[in-house]
Coordinates of N, CA and C in Angstrom, one line a residue:
M1 N 0.8 -1.2 0.0 CA 0.0 0.0 0.0 C 0.8 1.3 0.0
G2 N 2.2 1.1 0.2 CA 3.0 2.3 0.1 C 2.8 3.2 1.3
T3 N 2.5 2.7 2.5 CA 2.3 3.6 3.6 C 2.7 2.9 4.9
V4 N 2.6 3.6 6.0 CA 3.0 3.1 7.3 C 1.7 2.9 8.2
V5 N 1.7 1.8 8.9 CA 0.6 1.6 9.8 C 1.1 1.6 11.3
S6 N 0.4 2.4 12.1 CA 0.7 2.4 13.5 C -0.4 2.1 14.4
L7 N -0.2 1.5 15.6 CA -1.2 1.1 16.5 C -1.0 1.6 17.9
R8 N -2.0 1.9 18.6 CA -2.0 2.1 20.1 C -3.0 1.2 20.7
G9 N -2.7 0.6 21.8 CA -3.6 -0.2 22.6 C -3.6 -1.7 22.1
A10 N -2.6 -2.1 21.4 CA -2.6 -3.5 20.8 C -1.6 -4.3 21.6
T11 N -1.9 -5.5 21.9 CA -0.9 -6.5 22.4 C 0.0 -6.9 21.3
P12 N 1.2 -7.5 21.6 CA 2.1 -8.0 20.6 C 1.4 -9.0 19.7
E13 N 0.6 -9.8 20.3 CA -0.1 -10.9 19.5 C -1.1 -10.2 18.5
A14 N -1.9 -9.2 19.0 CA -2.8 -8.5 18.1 C -2.1 -7.8 17.0
A15 N -1.0 -7.2 17.4 CA -0.2 -6.5 16.3 C 0.2 -7.4 15.2
D16 N 0.6 -8.6 15.6 CA 0.9 -9.6 14.6 C -0.3 -10.0 13.7
E17 N -1.5 -10.1 14.3 CA -2.7 -10.4 13.5 C -3.0 -9.2 12.6
V18 N -2.8 -8.0 13.1 CA -3.1 -6.8 12.2 C -2.1 -6.8 11.0
R19 N -0.9 -7.2 11.3 CA 0.1 -7.3 10.2 C -0.3 -8.3 9.2
T20 N -0.9 -9.4 9.6 CA -1.4 -10.4 8.7 C -2.6 -9.9 7.9
V21 N -3.4 -9.1 8.5 CA -4.6 -8.6 7.8 C -4.1 -7.7 6.6
F22 N -3.2 -6.8 6.9 CA -2.7 -5.9 5.9 C -1.9 -6.6 4.8
A23 N -1.1 -7.7 5.2 CA -0.4 -8.4 4.3 C -1.3 -9.2 3.3
G24 N -2.4 -9.6 3.8 CA -3.4 -10.3 3.0 C -4.0 -9.4 1.9
Y25 N -4.4 -8.2 2.3 CA -4.9 -7.2 1.4 C -3.8 -6.8 0.4
D26 N -2.6 -6.7 0.9 CA -1.5 -6.3 0.0 C -1.3 -7.4 -1.1
H27 N -1.3 -8.6 -0.7 CA -1.1 -9.7 -1.6 C -2.1 -9.8 -2.7
R28 N -3.3 -9.4 -2.4 CA -4.4 -9.4 -3.4 C -4.4 -8.1 -4.3
Y29 N -4.3 -7.0 -3.7 CA -4.6 -5.7 -4.3 C -3.5 -4.8 -4.7
S30 N -2.3 -5.0 -4.1 CA -1.2 -4.1 -4.3 C -0.8 -4.0 -5.8
L31 N -0.7 -2.8 -6.3 CA -0.1 -2.6 -7.7 C 1.4 -2.4 -7.6
Y32 N 2.0 -2.4 -6.4 CA 3.4 -2.3 -6.2 C 4.0 -3.7 -6.4
D33 N 3.2 -4.7 -6.1 CA 3.7 -6.1 -6.1 C 3.3 -6.8 -7.4
P34 N 4.2 -7.1 -8.3 CA 3.9 -7.7 -9.6 C 3.2 -9.0 -9.5
A35 N 3.3 -9.7 -8.3 CA 2.7 -11.0 -8.2 C 1.3 -10.9 -7.6
S36 N 0.8 -9.7 -7.2 CA -0.5 -9.6 -6.6 C -1.6 -9.9 -7.7
V37 N -2.8 -10.2 -7.2 CA -3.9 -10.5 -8.1 C -4.2 -9.3 -9.0
M38 N -4.3 -8.1 -8.4 CA -4.6 -6.9 -9.2 C -3.5 -6.5 -10.1
S39 N -2.2 -6.8 -9.8 CA -1.1 -6.5 -10.7 C -1.2 -7.4 -11.9
R40 N -1.6 -8.6 -11.7 CA -1.8 -9.6 -12.8 C -2.9 -9.1 -13.7
V41 N -4.0 -8.6 -13.1 CA -5.1 -8.0 -13.9 C -4.6 -6.9 -14.7
A42 N -3.9 -6.0 -14.1 CA -3.3 -4.8 -14.8 C -2.4 -5.2 -15.9
A43 N -1.7 -6.3 -15.7 CA -0.7 -6.7 -16.8 C -1.4 -7.5 -17.9
G44 N -2.7 -7.8 -17.7 CA -3.4 -8.6 -18.7 C -3.2 -10.1 -18.7
S45 N -2.6 -10.6 -17.6 CA -2.4 -12.0 -17.5 C -3.5 -12.7 -16.8
L46 N -4.4 -11.9 -16.2 CA -5.6 -12.5 -15.5 C -6.8 -11.6 -15.7
R47 N -7.9 -12.2 -16.1 CA -9.1 -11.4 -16.3 C -9.7 -11.1 -14.9
L48 N -10.3 -9.9 -14.8 CA -11.0 -9.6 -13.5 C -12.1 -10.6 -13.2
S49 N -12.8 -11.0 -14.2 CA -13.9 -12.0 -14.0 C -13.4 -13.3 -13.4
D50 N -12.1 -13.6 -13.6 CA -11.5 -14.9 -13.1 C -10.8 -14.7 -11.8
T51 N -10.8 -13.5 -11.2 CA -10.2 -13.3 -9.8 C -11.1 -14.0 -8.8
P52 N -10.5 -14.2 -7.6 CA -11.3 -14.8 -6.5 C -12.5 -13.9 -6.1
A53 N -13.5 -14.5 -5.6 CA -14.8 -13.8 -5.3 C -14.6 -12.6 -4.4
P54 N -13.7 -12.7 -3.4 CA -13.5 -11.5 -2.5 C -13.0 -10.3 -3.3
V55 N -12.2 -10.5 -4.3 CA -11.7 -9.4 -5.2 C -12.8 -8.8 -6.0
R56 N -13.6 -9.7 -6.6 CA -14.8 -9.2 -7.4 C -15.7 -8.4 -6.5
D57 N -15.9 -8.9 -5.2 CA -16.8 -8.2 -4.3 C -16.3 -6.8 -4.0
V58 N -14.9 -6.6 -3.8 CA -14.4 -5.3 -3.6 C -14.5 -4.4 -4.8
Y59 N -14.4 -5.0 -6.0 CA -14.6 -4.2 -7.2 C -16.0 -3.7 -7.3
A60 N -17.0 -4.6 -6.9 CA -18.4 -4.2 -6.9 C -18.6 -3.1 -5.9
L61 N -18.0 -3.2 -4.7 CA -18.1 -2.1 -3.7 C -17.6 -0.8 -4.3
A62 N -16.4 -0.8 -5.0 CA -15.8 0.4 -5.5 C -16.8 1.0 -6.6
L63 N -17.4 0.1 -7.4 CA -18.3 0.6 -8.4 C -19.6 1.2 -7.7
D64 N -20.0 0.7 -6.6 CA -21.1 1.2 -5.9 C -20.8 2.6 -5.4
W65 N -19.6 2.8 -4.9 CA -19.2 4.1 -4.4 C -19.0 5.1 -5.6
R66 N -18.6 4.6 -6.7 CA -18.6 5.5 -7.9 C -20.0 6.0 -8.2
E67 N -21.0 5.1 -8.1 CA -22.3 5.5 -8.4 C -22.8 6.5 -7.3
R68 N -22.5 6.2 -6.1 CA -23.0 7.1 -5.0 C -22.4 8.4 -4.9
T69 N -21.2 8.5 -5.5 CA -20.5 9.8 -5.5 C -20.6 10.6 -6.8
G70 N -21.4 10.0 -7.7 CA -21.6 10.7 -9.0 C -20.4 10.7 -9.9
G71 N -19.5 9.7 -9.6 CA -18.3 9.5 -10.4 C -17.1 10.3 -9.9
A72 N -17.3 11.0 -8.8 CA -16.1 11.7 -8.2 C -15.1 10.7 -7.7
F73 N -15.6 9.6 -7.2 CA -14.7 8.4 -6.8 C -14.8 7.4 -7.9
T74 N -13.7 6.8 -8.3 CA -13.7 5.8 -9.3 C -12.5 4.8 -9.1
P75 N -12.8 3.5 -9.4 CA -11.7 2.5 -9.3 C -10.9 2.4 -10.6
H76 N -11.2 3.3 -11.5 CA -10.5 3.2 -12.8 C -9.6 4.3 -13.0
R77 N -8.3 4.0 -13.3 CA -7.3 5.1 -13.6 C -7.6 5.7 -15.0
P78 N -7.1 6.9 -15.2 CA -7.2 7.4 -16.5 C -6.7 6.5 -17.7
D79 N -5.7 5.7 -17.3 CA -5.1 4.8 -18.3 C -5.9 3.5 -18.5
G80 N -7.0 3.4 -17.7 CA -7.8 2.2 -17.8 C -7.5 1.1 -16.8
V81 N -6.4 1.2 -16.1 CA -6.1 0.2 -15.1 C -7.1 0.3 -13.9
V82 N -7.5 -0.9 -13.5 CA -8.4 -1.0 -12.3 C -7.5 -0.9 -11.0
D83 N -7.8 0.1 -10.2 CA -7.0 0.3 -9.0 C -8.0 0.4 -7.8
L84 N -7.9 -0.6 -7.0 CA -8.9 -0.7 -5.9 C -8.3 -0.1 -4.6
S85 N -7.2 0.6 -4.6 CA -6.5 1.1 -3.4 C -7.4 2.1 -2.7
G86 N -8.3 2.7 -3.5 CA -9.2 3.7 -2.9 C -10.2 3.1 -1.8
V87 N -10.4 1.8 -1.8 CA -11.2 1.2 -0.8 C -10.5 0.2 0.0
V88 N -9.4 -0.5 -0.5 CA -8.9 -1.6 0.2 C -8.1 -1.2 1.5
K89 N -7.5 0.0 1.5 CA -6.8 0.4 2.7 C -7.8 0.5 3.8
A90 N -9.0 1.2 3.5 CA -10.0 1.3 4.5 C -10.6 0.0 5.0
L91 N -10.7 -0.9 4.0 CA -11.2 -2.3 4.4 C -10.2 -3.0 5.3
A92 N -8.9 -2.8 5.0 CA -7.9 -3.4 5.9 C -8.0 -2.8 7.3
I93 N -8.1 -1.5 7.3 CA -8.2 -0.9 8.7 C -9.5 -1.4 9.4
R94 N -10.6 -1.5 8.7 CA -11.8 -2.0 9.3 C -11.6 -3.4 9.9
D95 N -11.0 -4.3 9.1 CA -10.8 -5.6 9.6 C -9.7 -5.7 10.7
A96 N -8.7 -4.8 10.6 CA -7.8 -4.8 11.7 C -8.4 -4.3 13.0
G97 N -9.4 -3.3 12.8 CA -10.1 -2.9 14.0 C -10.9 -4.0 14.7
A98 N -11.4 -4.9 13.9 CA -12.1 -6.1 14.5 C -11.2 -6.9 15.3
V99 N -9.9 -7.0 14.8 CA -8.9 -7.8 15.6 C -8.7 -7.1 16.9
L100 N -8.5 -5.8 16.9 CA -8.2 -5.0 18.1 C -9.4 -5.0 19.1
D101 N -10.6 -5.1 18.5 CA -11.8 -5.1 19.4 C -11.8 -6.3 20.4
D102 N -11.1 -7.4 19.9 CA -11.1 -8.6 20.8 C -10.1 -8.5 21.9
V103 N -9.2 -7.5 21.9 CA -8.2 -7.4 23.0 C -8.2 -6.2 23.8
S104 N -9.0 -5.1 23.4 CA -9.0 -3.9 24.1 C -10.2 -3.1 23.8
A105 N -10.6 -2.3 24.8 CA -11.7 -1.4 24.7 C -11.3 0.0 24.3
D106 N -10.0 0.2 24.3 CA -9.4 1.5 23.9 C -8.2 1.3 23.0
W107 N -8.4 1.7 21.7 CA -7.3 1.5 20.8 C -7.4 2.5 19.6
M108 N -6.3 2.6 18.9 CA -6.3 3.5 17.7 C -5.4 2.8 16.7
I109 N -5.8 2.9 15.4 CA -5.0 2.4 14.3 C -5.0 3.5 13.3
S110 N -3.8 3.8 12.8 CA -3.6 4.9 11.8 C -2.8 4.3 10.6
A111 N -3.3 4.6 9.4 CA -2.7 4.1 8.2 C -2.8 5.1 7.1
G112 N -1.7 5.8 6.8 CA -1.6 6.7 5.7 C -2.7 7.8 5.6
G113 N -2.9 8.5 6.8 CA -3.9 9.5 6.8 C -5.3 9.1 7.2
D114 N -5.5 7.8 7.4 CA -6.8 7.3 7.9 C -6.6 6.8 9.3
V115 N -7.6 7.2 10.1 CA -7.5 6.8 11.6 C -8.9 6.2 12.0
L116 N -8.8 5.1 12.7 CA -10.0 4.5 13.3 C -9.7 4.2 14.8
V117 N -10.7 4.6 15.6 CA -10.5 4.4 17.1 C -11.6 3.7 17.7
R118 N -11.4 3.3 19.0 CA -12.4 2.8 19.8 C -12.1 3.3 21.2
G119 N -13.1 3.7 22.0 CA -12.9 4.1 23.3 C -12.3 5.5 23.4
R120 N -11.3 5.6 24.4 CA -10.7 6.9 24.6 C -9.2 6.7 24.8
H121 N -8.5 7.8 24.6 CA -7.1 7.9 24.8 C -6.7 7.7 26.3
R122 N -7.4 8.5 27.1 CA -7.4 8.5 28.5 C -8.8 8.5 29.1
D123 N -8.9 8.3 30.4 CA -10.3 8.3 30.9 C -11.0 9.6 30.7
D124 N -10.3 10.7 30.7 CA -11.0 12.0 30.5 C -10.6 12.7 29.2
E125 N -10.1 11.9 28.3 CA -9.6 12.5 27.0 C -9.9 11.6 25.8
P126 N -10.6 12.1 24.8 CA -10.8 11.3 23.6 C -9.6 11.2 22.8
W127 N -9.6 10.3 21.8 CA -8.6 10.2 20.8 C -8.6 11.5 20.0
S128 N -7.4 12.0 19.7 CA -7.3 13.3 18.9 C -6.4 13.0 17.7
V129 N -6.8 13.6 16.6 CA -6.1 13.5 15.3 C -5.7 14.9 14.7
G130 N -4.5 15.1 14.4 CA -4.1 16.4 13.9 C -4.3 16.5 12.4
I131 N -4.7 17.7 11.9 CA -4.9 18.0 10.5 C -3.8 19.0 10.1
V132 N -3.0 18.6 9.2 CA -1.8 19.5 8.8 C -2.3 20.4 7.7
D133 N -1.6 21.5 7.6 CA -1.7 22.5 6.5 C -1.3 21.8 5.2
P134 N -2.1 21.8 4.2 CA -1.7 21.1 2.9 C -0.5 21.8 2.2
V135 N -0.2 23.0 2.6 CA 0.9 23.7 2.0 C 2.2 23.6 2.8
R136 N 1.9 23.7 4.2 CA 3.1 23.7 5.1 C 2.9 22.4 6.0
R137 N 3.6 21.4 5.6 CA 3.4 20.1 6.2 C 3.8 20.1 7.7
D138 N 4.6 21.0 8.2 CA 5.0 21.0 9.5 C 4.1 21.8 10.4
T139 N 2.9 22.3 9.9 CA 2.0 23.1 10.6 C 0.7 22.4 10.8
V140 N 0.3 22.2 12.1 CA -1.0 21.6 12.4 C -2.1 22.7 12.5
V141 N -3.1 22.6 11.7 CA -4.1 23.7 11.6 C -5.4 23.3 12.3
G142 N -5.6 22.1 12.7 CA -6.8 21.7 13.4 C -6.6 20.3 14.1
I143 N -7.4 20.1 15.1 CA -7.3 18.8 15.8 C -8.7 18.2 15.9
V144 N -8.9 17.0 15.4 CA -10.2 16.3 15.5 C -10.2 15.5 16.7
H145 N -11.3 15.7 17.5 CA -11.5 14.9 18.7 C -12.6 13.9 18.4
L146 N -12.3 12.6 18.5 CA -13.2 11.6 18.1 C -13.9 10.9 19.3
D147 N -15.2 11.1 19.3 CA -16.0 10.5 20.3 C -17.1 9.7 19.6
S148 N -17.5 8.5 20.2 CA -18.5 7.7 19.6 C -19.8 8.5 19.4
P149 N -20.5 8.3 18.3 CA -20.2 7.2 17.3 C -19.2 7.6 16.2
S150 N -18.7 8.8 16.2 CA -17.8 9.2 15.1 C -16.4 8.7 15.5
R151 N -16.1 7.5 14.9 CA -14.9 6.8 15.3 C -13.8 6.9 14.2
A152 N -14.1 7.4 13.0 CA -13.2 7.4 11.9 C -12.9 8.8 11.4
V153 N -11.7 9.0 10.9 CA -11.3 10.2 10.3 C -10.3 9.9 9.2
A154 N -10.6 10.5 8.0 CA -9.7 10.2 6.9 C -9.3 11.5 6.2
T155 N -8.1 11.7 5.8 CA -7.6 12.9 5.1 C -7.0 12.5 3.8
S156 N -7.4 13.2 2.8 CA -6.9 13.0 1.4 C -6.4 14.3 0.9
G157 N -5.3 14.3 0.1 CA -4.8 15.5 -0.4 C -3.4 15.5 -0.8
I158 N -2.8 16.6 -0.9 CA -1.4 16.7 -1.5 C -0.3 16.8 -0.5
A159 N -0.7 16.9 0.8 CA 0.3 17.2 1.8 C 1.5 16.1 1.9
E160 N 1.1 14.9 1.8 CA 2.1 13.8 2.0 C 2.6 13.3 0.7
R161 N 1.8 13.1 -0.3 CA 2.2 12.4 -1.5 C 2.1 13.3 -2.8
G162 N 1.9 14.6 -2.6 CA 1.7 15.4 -3.7 C 0.5 15.1 -4.5
E163 N 0.4 15.5 -5.8 CA -0.7 15.3 -6.6 C -0.8 13.8 -7.1
H164 N -1.7 13.1 -6.5 CA -1.8 11.7 -6.8 C -3.3 11.2 -7.0
I165 N -4.2 12.1 -6.9 CA -5.6 11.8 -7.0 C -6.1 12.1 -8.4
W166 N -6.9 11.2 -9.0 CA -7.4 11.4 -10.3 C -8.6 12.4 -10.3
R167 N -8.4 13.6 -10.8 CA -9.4 14.6 -10.7 C -10.2 14.6 -12.1
R168 N -11.5 14.9 -11.9 CA -12.3 14.9 -13.1 C -12.6 16.3 -13.6
S169 N -12.0 17.3 -12.9 CA -12.1 18.7 -13.3 C -11.0 19.5 -12.8
T170 N -10.9 20.8 -13.1 CA -9.9 21.7 -12.6 C -9.9 21.6 -11.0
P171 N -8.7 21.4 -10.4 CA -8.7 21.2 -8.9 C -9.4 22.3 -8.2
T172 N -10.4 21.9 -7.3 CA -11.0 22.9 -6.4 C -10.5 22.8 -5.0
F173 N -10.2 21.5 -4.6 CA -9.7 21.3 -3.3 C -8.3 20.6 -3.3
V174 N -7.5 21.0 -2.3 CA -6.2 20.4 -2.2 C -6.1 19.4 -1.1
Q175 N -7.1 19.5 -0.2 CA -7.1 18.5 1.0 C -8.5 18.5 1.5
A176 N -8.9 17.3 2.0 CA -10.2 17.1 2.6 C -10.1 16.1 3.8
T177 N -10.6 16.5 4.9 CA -10.7 15.6 6.1 C -12.2 15.3 6.3
V178 N -12.5 14.0 6.4 CA -13.9 13.6 6.6 C -14.0 12.8 7.9
I179 N -15.0 13.1 8.7 CA -15.2 12.5 10.0 C -16.5 11.7 9.8
A180 N -16.5 10.4 10.1 CA -17.6 9.5 9.9 C -17.7 8.5 11.0
D181 N -18.8 7.7 10.9 CA -18.9 6.6 11.9 C -18.1 5.4 11.4
D182 N -17.8 5.2 10.1 CA -17.0 4.1 9.7 C -15.9 4.6 8.8
I183 N -14.8 3.8 8.7 CA -13.6 4.2 8.0 C -13.7 4.2 6.5
V184 N -14.5 3.2 6.0 CA -14.6 3.1 4.5 C -15.3 4.4 4.0
T185 N -16.4 4.8 4.6 CA -17.1 6.0 4.2 C -16.2 7.2 4.3
A186 N -15.5 7.3 5.4 CA -14.6 8.5 5.6 C -13.5 8.5 4.5
D187 N -12.9 7.4 4.2 CA -11.8 7.3 3.3 C -12.3 7.6 1.8
V188 N -13.3 7.0 1.4 CA -13.8 7.1 0.1 C -14.3 8.6 -0.2
L189 N -15.0 9.2 0.8 CA -15.5 10.5 0.6 C -14.4 11.6 0.7
A190 N -13.4 11.3 1.4 CA -12.3 12.3 1.4 C -11.6 12.3 0.1
T191 N -11.5 11.2 -0.6 CA -10.9 11.1 -1.9 C -11.9 11.8 -2.9
A192 N -13.2 11.5 -2.8 CA -14.2 12.1 -3.7 C -14.3 13.6 -3.6
V193 N -14.1 14.1 -2.4 CA -14.2 15.6 -2.3 C -13.0 16.2 -3.0
V194 N -11.8 15.7 -2.8 CA -10.6 16.3 -3.5 C -10.7 16.1 -5.0
A195 N -11.3 15.0 -5.4 CA -11.4 14.7 -6.9 C -12.5 15.6 -7.5
G196 N -13.4 16.0 -6.7 CA -14.6 16.7 -7.3 C -14.5 18.2 -7.1
D197 N -15.7 18.9 -6.9 CA -15.7 20.3 -6.8 C -16.7 20.7 -5.7
G198 N -17.0 22.0 -5.6 CA -17.9 22.4 -4.5 C -19.3 21.8 -4.5
D199 N -19.8 21.6 -5.7 CA -21.1 21.0 -5.8 C -21.0 19.5 -5.3
D200 N -20.0 18.8 -5.6 CA -19.8 17.5 -5.0 C -19.7 17.5 -3.5
L201 N -19.0 18.4 -3.0 CA -18.9 18.5 -1.5 C -20.3 18.7 -0.9
R202 N -21.0 19.7 -1.4 CA -22.3 19.9 -0.8 C -23.3 18.7 -1.0
R203 N -23.2 18.0 -2.1 CA -24.1 16.9 -2.3 C -23.7 15.7 -1.4
L204 N -22.4 15.4 -1.4 CA -21.9 14.3 -0.6 C -22.2 14.5 0.9
T205 N -22.0 15.7 1.4 CA -22.2 15.9 2.8 C -23.7 15.9 3.2
N206 N -24.5 16.3 2.3 CA -26.0 16.3 2.5 C -26.5 14.8 2.5
E207 N -25.9 14.0 1.7 CA -26.5 12.6 1.5 C -25.8 11.6 2.5
A208 N -24.6 11.8 2.8 CA -23.8 10.8 3.6 C -23.8 11.0 5.1
G209 N -24.2 12.2 5.6 CA -24.3 12.5 7.0 C -22.9 12.5 7.6
V210 N -21.9 13.0 7.0 CA -20.6 13.1 7.5 C -20.2 14.6 7.7
D211 N -19.1 14.8 8.4 CA -18.6 16.1 8.6 C -17.3 16.3 7.9
V212 N -17.1 17.5 7.3 CA -15.9 17.7 6.4 C -15.2 19.0 6.7
L213 N -13.9 19.0 6.6 CA -13.1 20.2 6.6 C -12.2 20.1 5.4
A214 N -12.4 21.0 4.5 CA -11.8 21.0 3.2 C -11.0 22.3 2.9
F215 N -9.9 22.1 2.3 CA -9.0 23.3 2.0 C -9.0 23.4 0.4
A216 N -9.5 24.6 0.0 CA -9.6 24.9 -1.4 C -8.3 25.4 -2.0
A217 N -8.1 25.2 -3.3 CA -6.9 25.6 -4.0 C -6.7 27.1 -3.9
D218 N -7.8 27.9 -3.7 CA -7.7 29.4 -3.6 C -7.4 29.8 -2.2
G219 N -7.2 28.9 -1.3 CA -6.9 29.3 0.1 C -8.1 29.3 1.0
M220 N -9.3 29.2 0.5 CA -10.5 29.2 1.3 C -10.6 27.8 2.0
V221 N -11.2 27.9 3.3 CA -11.4 26.6 4.0 C -12.9 26.4 4.1
W222 N -13.4 25.3 3.7 CA -14.8 24.9 3.8 C -15.0 24.0 5.0
A223 N -16.1 24.1 5.7 CA -16.4 23.3 6.8 C -17.9 23.1 7.0
T224 N -18.3 21.8 7.2 CA -19.7 21.6 7.5 C -20.0 22.1 8.9
P225 N -21.3 22.4 9.1 CA -21.6 22.9 10.5 C -21.2 21.9 11.6
G226 N -21.4 20.6 11.3 CA -21.1 19.6 12.3 C -19.7 19.5 12.6
A227 N -18.8 19.9 11.7 CA -17.4 19.8 12.0 C -16.9 20.6 13.2
R228 N -17.6 21.6 13.6 CA -17.3 22.4 14.7 C -17.3 21.6 16.0
A229 N -18.1 20.5 16.0 CA -18.3 19.7 17.2 C -17.0 18.8 17.4
H230 N -16.3 18.6 16.3 CA -15.2 17.7 16.3 C -13.8 18.3 16.2
V231 N -13.8 19.5 15.5 CA -12.5 20.1 15.2 C -12.2 21.3 16.0
R232 N -11.0 21.3 16.6 CA -10.5 22.5 17.3 C -9.5 23.1 16.5
V233 N -9.7 24.4 16.1 CA -8.8 25.1 15.2 C -7.6 25.5 16.0
V234 N -6.4 25.3 15.4 CA -5.1 25.7 16.1 C -4.6 26.9 15.4
A235 N -4.3 27.9 16.2 CA -3.9 29.2 15.6 C -2.5 29.1 15.0

């Protein structure tokens, strides 16, 4: 997946299980590994219809999200390659969270800008996630406090990996943070907001019931009303 995964609240045994979860997704979907299932599909040596059922199910999920986002999110690269990384990282985080649920009531998992939590950091303190300035990576501009049921936060944009999102129009947003009850929704919609425009942001937030903090290319910051309940702005 080309990213780093970090855990809090995991036993050594649970950490090993989480590593196995991510390795399994990587083995099937990574386009960095030429031996993976999806790399073979991209190379033309395996038809998507002949892949294992779980792979086809994930592709169907990605297509469903394409429909729900009006095409702002898509599993198809401009060159035609099917790339499921837009959903599989979040699915791996989701499944890793199920592993952690068996060993702790308070945990956090972070993977490449996506965070899923359960419980609290301390008895009197919720888990907190920093939001970096998309232009100045050493500057934190907001802090998301995660309380149930909002357990997931995902950030997509240019701060860490530069321009890597397939946009369908002139860039409106350079970064979007989505706060949601589940990590798949947060991750997909963060990508969809950055790939889309202001109309997409308004439609997606109205329909999905999520909170968003988005940074526009012109320097404007967009925020849903509910984001104020989760985000503390840092001067």
